[in-house]
JSON list of C-alpha atoms in Angstrom, two decimals:
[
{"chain": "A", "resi": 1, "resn": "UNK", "atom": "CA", "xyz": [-17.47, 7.90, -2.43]},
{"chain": "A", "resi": 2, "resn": "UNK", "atom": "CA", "xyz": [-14.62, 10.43, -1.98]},
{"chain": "A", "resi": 3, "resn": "UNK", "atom": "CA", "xyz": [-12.88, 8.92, -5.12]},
{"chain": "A", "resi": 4, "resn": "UNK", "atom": "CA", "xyz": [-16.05, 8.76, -6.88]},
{"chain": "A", "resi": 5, "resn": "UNK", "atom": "CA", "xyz": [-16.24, 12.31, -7.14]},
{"chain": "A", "resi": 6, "resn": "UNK", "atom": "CA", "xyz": [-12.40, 13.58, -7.03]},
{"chain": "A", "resi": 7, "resn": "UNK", "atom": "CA", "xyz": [-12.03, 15.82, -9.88]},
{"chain": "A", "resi": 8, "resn": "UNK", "atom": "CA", "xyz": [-8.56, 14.83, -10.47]},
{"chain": "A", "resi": 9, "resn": "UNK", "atom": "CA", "xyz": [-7.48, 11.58, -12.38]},
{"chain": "A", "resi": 10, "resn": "UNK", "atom": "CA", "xyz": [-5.24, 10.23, -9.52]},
{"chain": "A", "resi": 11, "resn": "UNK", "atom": "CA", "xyz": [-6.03, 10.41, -5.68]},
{"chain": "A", "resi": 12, "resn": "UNK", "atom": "CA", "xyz": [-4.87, 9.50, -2.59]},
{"chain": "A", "resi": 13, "resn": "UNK", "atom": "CA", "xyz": [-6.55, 8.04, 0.38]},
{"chain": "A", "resi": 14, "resn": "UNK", "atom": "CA", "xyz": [-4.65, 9.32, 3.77]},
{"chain": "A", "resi": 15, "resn": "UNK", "atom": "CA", "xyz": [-6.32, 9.09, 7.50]},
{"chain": "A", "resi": 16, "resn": "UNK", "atom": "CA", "xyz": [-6.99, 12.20, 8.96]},
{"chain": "A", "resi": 17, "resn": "UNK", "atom": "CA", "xyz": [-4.30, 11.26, 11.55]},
{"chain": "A", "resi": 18, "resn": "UNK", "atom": "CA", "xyz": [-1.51, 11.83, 8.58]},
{"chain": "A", "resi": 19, "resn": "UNK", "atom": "CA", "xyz": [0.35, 14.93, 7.76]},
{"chain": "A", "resi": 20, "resn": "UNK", "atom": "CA", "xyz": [1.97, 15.29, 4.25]},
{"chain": "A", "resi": 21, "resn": "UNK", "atom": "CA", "xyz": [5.75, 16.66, 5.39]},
{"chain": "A", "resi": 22, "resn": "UNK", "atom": "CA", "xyz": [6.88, 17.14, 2.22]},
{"chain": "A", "resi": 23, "resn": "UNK", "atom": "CA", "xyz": [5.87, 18.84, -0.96]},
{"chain": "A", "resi": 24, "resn": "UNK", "atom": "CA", "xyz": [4.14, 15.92, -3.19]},
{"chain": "A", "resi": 25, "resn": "UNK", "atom": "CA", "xyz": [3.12, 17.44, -5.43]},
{"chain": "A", "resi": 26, "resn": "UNK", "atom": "CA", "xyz": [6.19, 19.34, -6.94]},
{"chain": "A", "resi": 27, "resn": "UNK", "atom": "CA", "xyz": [7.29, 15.69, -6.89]},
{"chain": "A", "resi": 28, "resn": "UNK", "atom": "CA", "xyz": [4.34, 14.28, -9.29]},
{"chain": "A", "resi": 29, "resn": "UNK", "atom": "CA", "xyz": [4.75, 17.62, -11.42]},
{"chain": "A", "resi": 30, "resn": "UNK", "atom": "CA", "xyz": [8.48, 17.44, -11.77]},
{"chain": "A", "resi": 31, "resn": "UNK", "atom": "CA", "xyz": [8.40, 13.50, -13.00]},
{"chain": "A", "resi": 32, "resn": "UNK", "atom": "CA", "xyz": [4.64, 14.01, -14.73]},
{"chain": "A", "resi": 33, "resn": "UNK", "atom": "CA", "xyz": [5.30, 12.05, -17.78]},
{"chain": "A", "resi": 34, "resn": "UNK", "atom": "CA", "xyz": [6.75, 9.28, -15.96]},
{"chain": "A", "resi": 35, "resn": "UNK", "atom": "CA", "xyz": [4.58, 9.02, -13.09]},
{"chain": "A", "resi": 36, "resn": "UNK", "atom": "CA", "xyz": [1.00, 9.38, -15.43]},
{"chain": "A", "resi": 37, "resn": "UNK", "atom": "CA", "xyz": [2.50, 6.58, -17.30]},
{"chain": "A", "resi": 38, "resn": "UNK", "atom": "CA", "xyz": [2.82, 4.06, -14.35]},
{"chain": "A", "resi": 39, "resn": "UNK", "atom": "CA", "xyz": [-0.45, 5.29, -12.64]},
{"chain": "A", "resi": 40, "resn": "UNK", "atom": "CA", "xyz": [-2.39, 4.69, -16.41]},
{"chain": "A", "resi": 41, "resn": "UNK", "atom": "CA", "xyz": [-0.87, 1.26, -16.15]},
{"chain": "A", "resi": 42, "resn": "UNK", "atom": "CA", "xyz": [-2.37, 0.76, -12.58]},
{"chain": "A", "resi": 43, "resn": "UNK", "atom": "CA", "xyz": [1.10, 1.00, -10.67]},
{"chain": "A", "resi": 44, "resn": "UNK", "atom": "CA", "xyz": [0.42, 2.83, -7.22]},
{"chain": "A", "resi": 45, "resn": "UNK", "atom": "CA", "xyz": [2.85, 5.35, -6.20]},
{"chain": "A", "resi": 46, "resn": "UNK", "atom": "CA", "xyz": [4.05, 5.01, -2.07]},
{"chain": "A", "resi": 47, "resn": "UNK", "atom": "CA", "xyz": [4.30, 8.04, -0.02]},
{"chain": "A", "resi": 48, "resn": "UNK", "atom": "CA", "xyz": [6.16, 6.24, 3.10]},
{"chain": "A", "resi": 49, "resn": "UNK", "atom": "CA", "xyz": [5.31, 6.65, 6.56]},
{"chain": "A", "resi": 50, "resn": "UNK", "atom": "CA", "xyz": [7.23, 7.92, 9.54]},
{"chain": "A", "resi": 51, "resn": "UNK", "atom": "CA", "xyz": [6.12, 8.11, 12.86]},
{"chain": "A", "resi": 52, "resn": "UNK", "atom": "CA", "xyz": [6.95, 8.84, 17.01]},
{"chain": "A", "resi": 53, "resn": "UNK", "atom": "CA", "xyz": [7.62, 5.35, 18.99]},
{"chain": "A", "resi": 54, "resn": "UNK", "atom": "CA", "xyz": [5.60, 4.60, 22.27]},
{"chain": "A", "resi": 55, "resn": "UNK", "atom": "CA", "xyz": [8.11, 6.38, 24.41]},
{"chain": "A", "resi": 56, "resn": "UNK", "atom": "CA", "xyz": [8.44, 9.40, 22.75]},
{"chain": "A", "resi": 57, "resn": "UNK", "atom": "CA", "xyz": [4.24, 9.59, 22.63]},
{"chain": "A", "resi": 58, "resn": "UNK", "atom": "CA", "xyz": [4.18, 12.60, 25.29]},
{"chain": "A", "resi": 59, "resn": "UNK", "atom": "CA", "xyz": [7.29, 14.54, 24.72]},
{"chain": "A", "resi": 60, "resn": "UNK", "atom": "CA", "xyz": [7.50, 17.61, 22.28]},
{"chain": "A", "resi": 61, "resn": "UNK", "atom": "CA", "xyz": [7.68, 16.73, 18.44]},
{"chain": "A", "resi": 62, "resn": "UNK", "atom": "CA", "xyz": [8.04, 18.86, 15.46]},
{"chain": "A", "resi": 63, "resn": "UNK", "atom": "CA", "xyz": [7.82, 17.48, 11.98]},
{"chain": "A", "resi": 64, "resn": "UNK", "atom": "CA", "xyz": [10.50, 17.30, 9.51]},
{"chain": "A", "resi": 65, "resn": "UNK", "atom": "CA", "xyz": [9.96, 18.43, 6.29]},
{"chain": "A", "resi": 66, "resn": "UNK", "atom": "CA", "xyz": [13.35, 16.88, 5.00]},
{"chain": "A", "resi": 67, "resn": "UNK", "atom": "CA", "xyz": [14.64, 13.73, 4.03]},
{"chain": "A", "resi": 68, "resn": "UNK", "atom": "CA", "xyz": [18.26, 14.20, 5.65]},
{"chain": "A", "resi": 69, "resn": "UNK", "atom": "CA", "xyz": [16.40, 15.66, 9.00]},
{"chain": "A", "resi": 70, "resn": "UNK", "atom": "CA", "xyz": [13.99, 12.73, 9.18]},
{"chain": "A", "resi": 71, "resn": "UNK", "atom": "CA", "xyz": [17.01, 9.86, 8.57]},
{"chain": "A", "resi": 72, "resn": "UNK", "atom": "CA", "xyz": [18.22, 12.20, 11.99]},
{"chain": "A", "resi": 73, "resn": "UNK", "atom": "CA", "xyz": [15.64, 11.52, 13.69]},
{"chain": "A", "resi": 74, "resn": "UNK", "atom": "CA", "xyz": [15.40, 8.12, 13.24]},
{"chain": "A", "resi": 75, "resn": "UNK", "atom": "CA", "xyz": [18.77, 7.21, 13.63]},
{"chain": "A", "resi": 76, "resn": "UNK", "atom": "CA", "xyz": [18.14, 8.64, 17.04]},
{"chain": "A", "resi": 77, "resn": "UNK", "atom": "CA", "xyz": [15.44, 6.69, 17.90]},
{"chain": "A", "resi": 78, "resn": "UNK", "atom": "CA", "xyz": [13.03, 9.75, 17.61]},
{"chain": "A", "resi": 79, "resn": "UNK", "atom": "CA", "xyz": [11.15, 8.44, 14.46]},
{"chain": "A", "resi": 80, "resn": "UNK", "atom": "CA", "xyz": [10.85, 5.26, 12.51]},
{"chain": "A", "resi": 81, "resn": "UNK", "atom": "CA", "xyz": [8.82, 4.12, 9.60]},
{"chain": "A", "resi": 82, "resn": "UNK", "atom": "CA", "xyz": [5.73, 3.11, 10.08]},
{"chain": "A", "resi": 83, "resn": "UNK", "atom": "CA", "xyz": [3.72, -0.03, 8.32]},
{"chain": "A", "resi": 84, "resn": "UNK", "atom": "CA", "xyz": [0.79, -1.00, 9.97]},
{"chain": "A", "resi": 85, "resn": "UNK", "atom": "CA", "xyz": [0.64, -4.81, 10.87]},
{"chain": "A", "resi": 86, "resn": "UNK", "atom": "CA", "xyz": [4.67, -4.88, 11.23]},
{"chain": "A", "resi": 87, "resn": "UNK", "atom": "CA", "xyz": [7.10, -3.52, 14.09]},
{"chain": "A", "resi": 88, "resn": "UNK", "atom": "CA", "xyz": [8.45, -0.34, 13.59]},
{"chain": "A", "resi": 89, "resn": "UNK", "atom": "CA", "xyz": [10.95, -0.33, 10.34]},
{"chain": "A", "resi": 90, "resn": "UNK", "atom": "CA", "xyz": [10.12, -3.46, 9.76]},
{"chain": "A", "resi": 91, "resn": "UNK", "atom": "CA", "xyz": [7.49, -3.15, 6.71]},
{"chain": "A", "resi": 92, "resn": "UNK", "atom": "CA", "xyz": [7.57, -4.47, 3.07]},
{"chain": "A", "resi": 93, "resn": "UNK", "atom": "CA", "xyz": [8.56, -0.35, 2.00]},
{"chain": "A", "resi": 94, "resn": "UNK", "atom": "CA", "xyz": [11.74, -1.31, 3.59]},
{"chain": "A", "resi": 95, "resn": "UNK", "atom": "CA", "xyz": [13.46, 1.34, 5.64]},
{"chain": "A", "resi": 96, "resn": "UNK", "atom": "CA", "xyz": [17.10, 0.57, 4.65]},
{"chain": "A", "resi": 97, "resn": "UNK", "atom": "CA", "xyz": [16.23, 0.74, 0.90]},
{"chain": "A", "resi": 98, "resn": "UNK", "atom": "CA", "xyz": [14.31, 4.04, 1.10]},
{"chain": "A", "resi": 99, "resn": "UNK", "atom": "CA", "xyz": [17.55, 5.69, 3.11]},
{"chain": "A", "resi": 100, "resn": "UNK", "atom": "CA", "xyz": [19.73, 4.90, 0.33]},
{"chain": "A", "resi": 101, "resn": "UNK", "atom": "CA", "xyz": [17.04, 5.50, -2.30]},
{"chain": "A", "resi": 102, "resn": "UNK", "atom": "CA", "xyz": [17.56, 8.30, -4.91]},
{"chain": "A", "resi": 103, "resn": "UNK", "atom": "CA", "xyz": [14.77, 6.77, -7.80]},
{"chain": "A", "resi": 104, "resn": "UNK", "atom": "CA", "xyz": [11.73, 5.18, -7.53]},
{"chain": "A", "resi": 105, "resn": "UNK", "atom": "CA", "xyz": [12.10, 1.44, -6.20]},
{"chain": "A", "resi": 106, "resn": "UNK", "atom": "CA", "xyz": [9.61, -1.42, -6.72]},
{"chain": "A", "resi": 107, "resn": "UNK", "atom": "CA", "xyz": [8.20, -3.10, -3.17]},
{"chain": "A", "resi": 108, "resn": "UNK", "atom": "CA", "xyz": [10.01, -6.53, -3.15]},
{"chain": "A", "resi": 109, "resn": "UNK", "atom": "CA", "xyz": [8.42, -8.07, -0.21]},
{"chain": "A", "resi": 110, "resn": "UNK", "atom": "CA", "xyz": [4.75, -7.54, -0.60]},
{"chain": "A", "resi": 111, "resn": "UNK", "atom": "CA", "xyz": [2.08, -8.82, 1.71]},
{"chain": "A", "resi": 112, "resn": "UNK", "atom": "CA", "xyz": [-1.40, -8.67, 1.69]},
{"chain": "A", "resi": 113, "resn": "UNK", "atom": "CA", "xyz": [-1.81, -7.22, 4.91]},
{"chain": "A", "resi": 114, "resn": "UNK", "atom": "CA", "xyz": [0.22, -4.38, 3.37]},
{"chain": "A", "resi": 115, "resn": "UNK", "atom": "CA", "xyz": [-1.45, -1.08, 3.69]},
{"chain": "A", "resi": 116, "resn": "UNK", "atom": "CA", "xyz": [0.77, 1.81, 2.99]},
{"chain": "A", "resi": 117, "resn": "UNK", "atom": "CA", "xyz": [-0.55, 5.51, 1.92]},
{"chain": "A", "resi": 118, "resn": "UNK", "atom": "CA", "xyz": [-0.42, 5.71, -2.21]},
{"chain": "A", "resi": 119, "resn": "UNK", "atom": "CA", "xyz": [-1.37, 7.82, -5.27]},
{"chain": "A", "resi": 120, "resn": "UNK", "atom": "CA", "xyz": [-2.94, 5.86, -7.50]},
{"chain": "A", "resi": 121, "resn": "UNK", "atom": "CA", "xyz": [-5.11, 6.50, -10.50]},
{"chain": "A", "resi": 122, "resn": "UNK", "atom": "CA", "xyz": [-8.86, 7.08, -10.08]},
{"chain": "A", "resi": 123, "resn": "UNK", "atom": "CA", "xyz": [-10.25, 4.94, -13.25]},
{"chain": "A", "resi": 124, "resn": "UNK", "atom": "CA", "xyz": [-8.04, 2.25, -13.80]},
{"chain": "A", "resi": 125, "resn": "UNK", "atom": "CA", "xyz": [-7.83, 0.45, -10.39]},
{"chain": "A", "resi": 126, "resn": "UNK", "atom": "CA", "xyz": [-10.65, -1.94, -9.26]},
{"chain": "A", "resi": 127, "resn": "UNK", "atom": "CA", "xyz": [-12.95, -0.48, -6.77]},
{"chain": "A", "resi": 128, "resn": "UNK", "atom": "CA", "xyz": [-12.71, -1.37, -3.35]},
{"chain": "A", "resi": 129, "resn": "UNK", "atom": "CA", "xyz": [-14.85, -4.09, -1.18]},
{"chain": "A", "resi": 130, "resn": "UNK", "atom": "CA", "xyz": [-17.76, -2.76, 0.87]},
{"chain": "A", "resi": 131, "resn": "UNK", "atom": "CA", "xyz": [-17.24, -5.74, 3.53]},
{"chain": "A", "resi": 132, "resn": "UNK", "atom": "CA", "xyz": [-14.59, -4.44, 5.53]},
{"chain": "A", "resi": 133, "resn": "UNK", "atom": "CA", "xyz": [-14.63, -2.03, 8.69]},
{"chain": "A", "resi": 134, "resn": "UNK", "atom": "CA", "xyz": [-11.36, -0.83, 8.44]},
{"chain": "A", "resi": 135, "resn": "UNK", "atom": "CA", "xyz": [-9.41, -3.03, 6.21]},
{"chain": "A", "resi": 136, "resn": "UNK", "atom": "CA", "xyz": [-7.35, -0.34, 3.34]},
{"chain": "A", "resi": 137, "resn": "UNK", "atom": "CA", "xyz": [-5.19, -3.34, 2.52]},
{"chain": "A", "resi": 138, "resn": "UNK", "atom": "CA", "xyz": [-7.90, -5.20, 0.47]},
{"chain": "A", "resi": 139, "resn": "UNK", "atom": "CA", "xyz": [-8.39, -2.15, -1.68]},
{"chain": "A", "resi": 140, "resn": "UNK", "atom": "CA", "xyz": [-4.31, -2.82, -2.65]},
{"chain": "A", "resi": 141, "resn": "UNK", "atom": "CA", "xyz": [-4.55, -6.68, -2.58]},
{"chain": "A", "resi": 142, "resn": "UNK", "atom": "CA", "xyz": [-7.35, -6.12, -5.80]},
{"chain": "A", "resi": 143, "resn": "UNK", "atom": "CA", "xyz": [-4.97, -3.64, -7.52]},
{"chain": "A", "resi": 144, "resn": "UNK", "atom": "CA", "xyz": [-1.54, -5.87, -6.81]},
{"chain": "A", "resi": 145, "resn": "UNK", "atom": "CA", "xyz": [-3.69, -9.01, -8.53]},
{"chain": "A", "resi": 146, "resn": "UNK", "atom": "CA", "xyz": [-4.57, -6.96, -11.21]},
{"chain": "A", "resi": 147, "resn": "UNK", "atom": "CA", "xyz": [-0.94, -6.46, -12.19]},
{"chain": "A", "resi": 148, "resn": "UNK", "atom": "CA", "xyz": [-0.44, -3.33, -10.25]},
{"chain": "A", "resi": 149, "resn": "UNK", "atom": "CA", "xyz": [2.99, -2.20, -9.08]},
{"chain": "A", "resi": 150, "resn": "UNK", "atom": "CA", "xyz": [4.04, -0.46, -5.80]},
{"chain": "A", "resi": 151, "resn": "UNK", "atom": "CA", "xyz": [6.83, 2.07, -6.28]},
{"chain": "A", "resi": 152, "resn": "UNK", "atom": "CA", "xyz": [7.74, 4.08, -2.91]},
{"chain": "A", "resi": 153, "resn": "UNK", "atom": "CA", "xyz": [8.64, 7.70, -3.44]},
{"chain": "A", "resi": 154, "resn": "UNK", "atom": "CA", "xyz": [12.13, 8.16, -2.65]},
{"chain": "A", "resi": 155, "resn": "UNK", "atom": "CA", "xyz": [12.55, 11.36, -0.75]},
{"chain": "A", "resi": 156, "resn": "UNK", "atom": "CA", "xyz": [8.66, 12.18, 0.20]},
{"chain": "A", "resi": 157, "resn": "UNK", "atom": "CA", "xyz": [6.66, 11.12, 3.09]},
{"chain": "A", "resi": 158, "resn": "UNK", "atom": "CA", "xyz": [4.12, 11.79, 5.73]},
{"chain": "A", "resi": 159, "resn": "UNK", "atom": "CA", "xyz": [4.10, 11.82, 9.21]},
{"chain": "A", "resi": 160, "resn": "UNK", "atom": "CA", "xyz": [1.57, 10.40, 11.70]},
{"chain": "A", "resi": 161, "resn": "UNK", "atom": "CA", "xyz": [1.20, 12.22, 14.42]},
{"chain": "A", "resi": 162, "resn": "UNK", "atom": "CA", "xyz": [1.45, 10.88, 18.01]},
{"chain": "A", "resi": 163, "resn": "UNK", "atom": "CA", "xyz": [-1.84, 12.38, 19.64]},
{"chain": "A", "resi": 164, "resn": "UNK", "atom": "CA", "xyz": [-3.96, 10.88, 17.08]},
{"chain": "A", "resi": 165, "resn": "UNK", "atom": "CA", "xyz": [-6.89, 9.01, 17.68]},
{"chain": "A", "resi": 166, "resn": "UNK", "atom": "CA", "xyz": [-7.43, 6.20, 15.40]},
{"chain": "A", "resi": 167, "resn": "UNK", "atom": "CA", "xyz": [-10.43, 4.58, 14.54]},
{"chain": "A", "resi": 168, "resn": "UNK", "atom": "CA", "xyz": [-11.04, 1.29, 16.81]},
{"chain": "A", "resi": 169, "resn": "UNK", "atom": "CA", "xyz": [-12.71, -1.89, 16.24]},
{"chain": "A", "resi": 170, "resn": "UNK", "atom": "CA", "xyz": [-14.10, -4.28, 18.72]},
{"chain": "A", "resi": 171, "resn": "UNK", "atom": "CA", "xyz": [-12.18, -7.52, 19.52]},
{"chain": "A", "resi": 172, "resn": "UNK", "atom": "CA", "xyz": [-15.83, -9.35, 17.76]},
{"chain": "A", "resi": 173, "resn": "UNK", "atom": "CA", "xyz": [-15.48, -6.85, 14.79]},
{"chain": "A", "resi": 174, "resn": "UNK", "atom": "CA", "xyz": [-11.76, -7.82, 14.53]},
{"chain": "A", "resi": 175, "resn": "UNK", "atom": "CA", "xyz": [-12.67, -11.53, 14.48]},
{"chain": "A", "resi": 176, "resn": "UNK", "atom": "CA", "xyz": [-15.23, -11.48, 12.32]},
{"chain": "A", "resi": 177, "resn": "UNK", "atom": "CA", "xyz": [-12.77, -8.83, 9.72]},
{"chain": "A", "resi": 178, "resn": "UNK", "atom": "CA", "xyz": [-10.21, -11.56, 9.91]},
{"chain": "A", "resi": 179, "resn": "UNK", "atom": "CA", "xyz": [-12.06, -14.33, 9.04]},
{"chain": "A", "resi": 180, "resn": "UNK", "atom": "CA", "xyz": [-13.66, -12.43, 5.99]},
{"chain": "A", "resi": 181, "resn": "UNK", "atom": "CA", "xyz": [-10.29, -10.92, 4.99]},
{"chain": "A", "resi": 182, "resn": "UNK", "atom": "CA", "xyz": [-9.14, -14.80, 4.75]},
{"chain": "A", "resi": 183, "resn": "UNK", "atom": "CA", "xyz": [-11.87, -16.00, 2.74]},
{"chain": "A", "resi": 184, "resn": "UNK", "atom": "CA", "xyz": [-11.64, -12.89, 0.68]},
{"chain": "A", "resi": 185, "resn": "UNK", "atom": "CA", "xyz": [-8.14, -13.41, -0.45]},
{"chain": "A", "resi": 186, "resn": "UNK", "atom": "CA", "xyz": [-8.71, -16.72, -2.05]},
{"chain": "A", "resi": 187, "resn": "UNK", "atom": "CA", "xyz": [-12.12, -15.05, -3.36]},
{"chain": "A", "resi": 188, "resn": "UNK", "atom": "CA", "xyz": [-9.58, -12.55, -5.33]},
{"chain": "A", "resi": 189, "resn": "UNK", "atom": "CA", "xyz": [-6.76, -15.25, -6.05]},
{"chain": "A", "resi": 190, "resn": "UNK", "atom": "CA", "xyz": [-9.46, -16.77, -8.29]},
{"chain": "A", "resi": 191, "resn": "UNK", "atom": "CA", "xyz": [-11.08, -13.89, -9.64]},
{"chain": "A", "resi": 192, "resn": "UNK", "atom": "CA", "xyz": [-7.87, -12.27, -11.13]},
{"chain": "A", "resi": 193, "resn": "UNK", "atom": "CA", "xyz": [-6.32, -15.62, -12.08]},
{"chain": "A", "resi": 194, "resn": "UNK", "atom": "CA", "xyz": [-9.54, -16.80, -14.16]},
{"chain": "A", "resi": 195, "resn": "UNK", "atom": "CA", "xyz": [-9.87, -12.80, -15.40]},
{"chain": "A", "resi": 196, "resn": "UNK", "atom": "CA", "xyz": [-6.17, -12.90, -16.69]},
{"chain": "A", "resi": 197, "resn": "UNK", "atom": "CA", "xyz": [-6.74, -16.15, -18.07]},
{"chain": "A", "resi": 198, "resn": "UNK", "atom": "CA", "xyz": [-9.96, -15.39, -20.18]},
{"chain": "A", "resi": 199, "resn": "UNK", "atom": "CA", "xyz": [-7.66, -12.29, -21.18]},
{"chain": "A", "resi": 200, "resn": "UNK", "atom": "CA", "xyz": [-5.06, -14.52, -22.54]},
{"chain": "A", "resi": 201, "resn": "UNK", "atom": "CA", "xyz": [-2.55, -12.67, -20.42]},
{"chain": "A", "resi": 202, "resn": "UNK", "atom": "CA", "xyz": [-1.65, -15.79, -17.66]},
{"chain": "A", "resi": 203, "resn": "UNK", "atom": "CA", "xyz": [1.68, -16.80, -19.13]},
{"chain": "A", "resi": 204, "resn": "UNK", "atom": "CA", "xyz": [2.57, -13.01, -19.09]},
{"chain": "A", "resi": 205, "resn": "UNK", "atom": "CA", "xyz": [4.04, -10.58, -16.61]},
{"chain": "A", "resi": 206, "resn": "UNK", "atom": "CA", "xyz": [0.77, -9.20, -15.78]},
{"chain": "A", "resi": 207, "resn": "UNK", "atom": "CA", "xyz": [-0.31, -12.29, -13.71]},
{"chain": "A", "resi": 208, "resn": "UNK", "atom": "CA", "xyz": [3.16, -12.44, -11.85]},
{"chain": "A", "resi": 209, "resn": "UNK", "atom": "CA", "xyz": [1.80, -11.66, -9.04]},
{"chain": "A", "resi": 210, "resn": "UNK", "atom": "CA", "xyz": [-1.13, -13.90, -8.88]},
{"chain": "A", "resi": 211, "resn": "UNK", "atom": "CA", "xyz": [1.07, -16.65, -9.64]},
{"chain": "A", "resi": 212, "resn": "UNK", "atom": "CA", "xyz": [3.25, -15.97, -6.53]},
{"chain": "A", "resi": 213, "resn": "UNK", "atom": "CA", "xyz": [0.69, -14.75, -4.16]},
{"chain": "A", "resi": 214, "resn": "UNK", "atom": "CA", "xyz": [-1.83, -17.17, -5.32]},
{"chain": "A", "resi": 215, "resn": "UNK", "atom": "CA", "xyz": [-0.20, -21.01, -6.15]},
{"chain": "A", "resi": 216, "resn": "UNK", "atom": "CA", "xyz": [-1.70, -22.54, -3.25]},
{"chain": "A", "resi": 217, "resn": "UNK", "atom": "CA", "xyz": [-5.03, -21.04, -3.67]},
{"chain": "A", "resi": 218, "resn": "UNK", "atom": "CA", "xyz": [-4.95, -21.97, -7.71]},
{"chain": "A", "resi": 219, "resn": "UNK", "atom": "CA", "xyz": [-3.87, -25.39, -7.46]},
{"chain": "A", "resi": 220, "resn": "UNK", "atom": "CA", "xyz": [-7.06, -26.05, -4.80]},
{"chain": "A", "resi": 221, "resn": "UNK", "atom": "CA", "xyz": [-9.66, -24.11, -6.33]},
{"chain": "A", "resi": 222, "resn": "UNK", "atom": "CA", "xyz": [-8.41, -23.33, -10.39]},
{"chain": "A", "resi": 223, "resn": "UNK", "atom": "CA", "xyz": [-7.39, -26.81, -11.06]},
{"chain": "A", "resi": 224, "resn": "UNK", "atom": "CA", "xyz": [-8.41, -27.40, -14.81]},
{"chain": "A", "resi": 225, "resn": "UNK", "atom": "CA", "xyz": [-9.53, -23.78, -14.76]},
{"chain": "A", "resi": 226, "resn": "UNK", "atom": "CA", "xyz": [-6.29, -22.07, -15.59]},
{"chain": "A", "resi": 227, "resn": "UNK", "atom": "CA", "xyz": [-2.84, -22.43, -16.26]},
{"chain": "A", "resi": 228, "resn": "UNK", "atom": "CA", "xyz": [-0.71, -24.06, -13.19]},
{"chain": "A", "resi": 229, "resn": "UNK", "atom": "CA", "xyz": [1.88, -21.87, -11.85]},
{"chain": "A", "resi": 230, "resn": "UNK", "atom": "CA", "xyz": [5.31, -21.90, -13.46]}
]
């Protein structure tokens, strides 16, 4: 609903839990041309995320509001990046790439559990499924299969803060979100693969992804349908 009736052409979904630490938006103004370009296309910018570990929970925090102060911090153990449904600096953004990172870098090792915060445009990108509780990843999976790109920001980010209190599921809620997020991604594997099909874009770079994320799914359910995977 929110993006519905954003009066901006790109937006940005972040949890209330999430604090912006650095300025965005000089970022998007400083690289406009560039970035409008990518987000017309329906690439989806990556602000990364950086937050406390268990054990530092209840002791003092402040925020950094620098890249070189927040590589500090985590070198010390005091921060890490954060990527829901992976251990600490473990995520597809990939930690080590971002340090070094001084232009924008395509994910490499995407999942579709993958969830990060992004900018993305507010026209171009398929809307979101209405099935899911608390599921932002299926809103991405839609956009990746549709030829979307994810390129992180390298020297933004937020910061989730430690005393936050994020919405919880039930354990039946989780089941029952599991099993629908299953069935759902071979749902989308043959939606976008028959959709860039009938546009006569399968053999191009636009279906990439589908053809990696979705060979198993095609060759099962698309056979005589589509193209086979290359």
């Amino acid at each position: 609903m929110a993006r519905m009736f954003a009066r901006t052409r790109y937006v940005c979904e972040m949890p209330s839990h999430l604090v912006p630490a650095t300025d965005i938006r000089r970022t998007l103004d400083a690289n406009r041309e560039y970035f409008e370009t990518l987000l017309d296309n329906g690439d989806m910018l990556v602000v990364p995320t950086f937050g406390f570990p268990e054990h530092h929970q209840d002791a003092k925090y402040t925020i950094p509001y620098k890249k070189s102060r927040l590589l500090e911090l985590v070198d010390g153990k005091e921060m890490a990046m954060v990527d829901p449904h992976w251990d600490m600096n473990e995520g597809p953004t990939d930690l080590l790439r971002w340090r070094e990172a001084t232009t924008l870098y395509a994910v490499e090792n995407y999942d579709f559990h993958y969830e990060p915060v992004v900018i993305e445009s507010k026209t171009v990108q398929p809307w979101c499924a209405e099935r899911f509780l608390d599921r932002r990843s299926a809103c991405l999976f839609s956009n990746y299969l549709a030829g979307g790109e994810f390129w992180v920001l390298p020297d933004d980010f937020v910061v989730q803060l430690p005393d936050n209190k994020e919405f919880v599921i039930s354990d039946f809620d989780l089941v029952l979100e599991n099993r629908l997020y299953a069935k759902f991604f071979w749902e989308q594997c043959v939606h976008h693969a028959r959709q860039l099909d009938a546009l006569g874009l399968w053999k191009s770079a636009r279906s990439e992804h589908v053809r990696k994320q979705c060979s198993r799914v095609i060759q099962n359910w698309g056979k005589g349908l589509i193209g086979k995977p290359e």
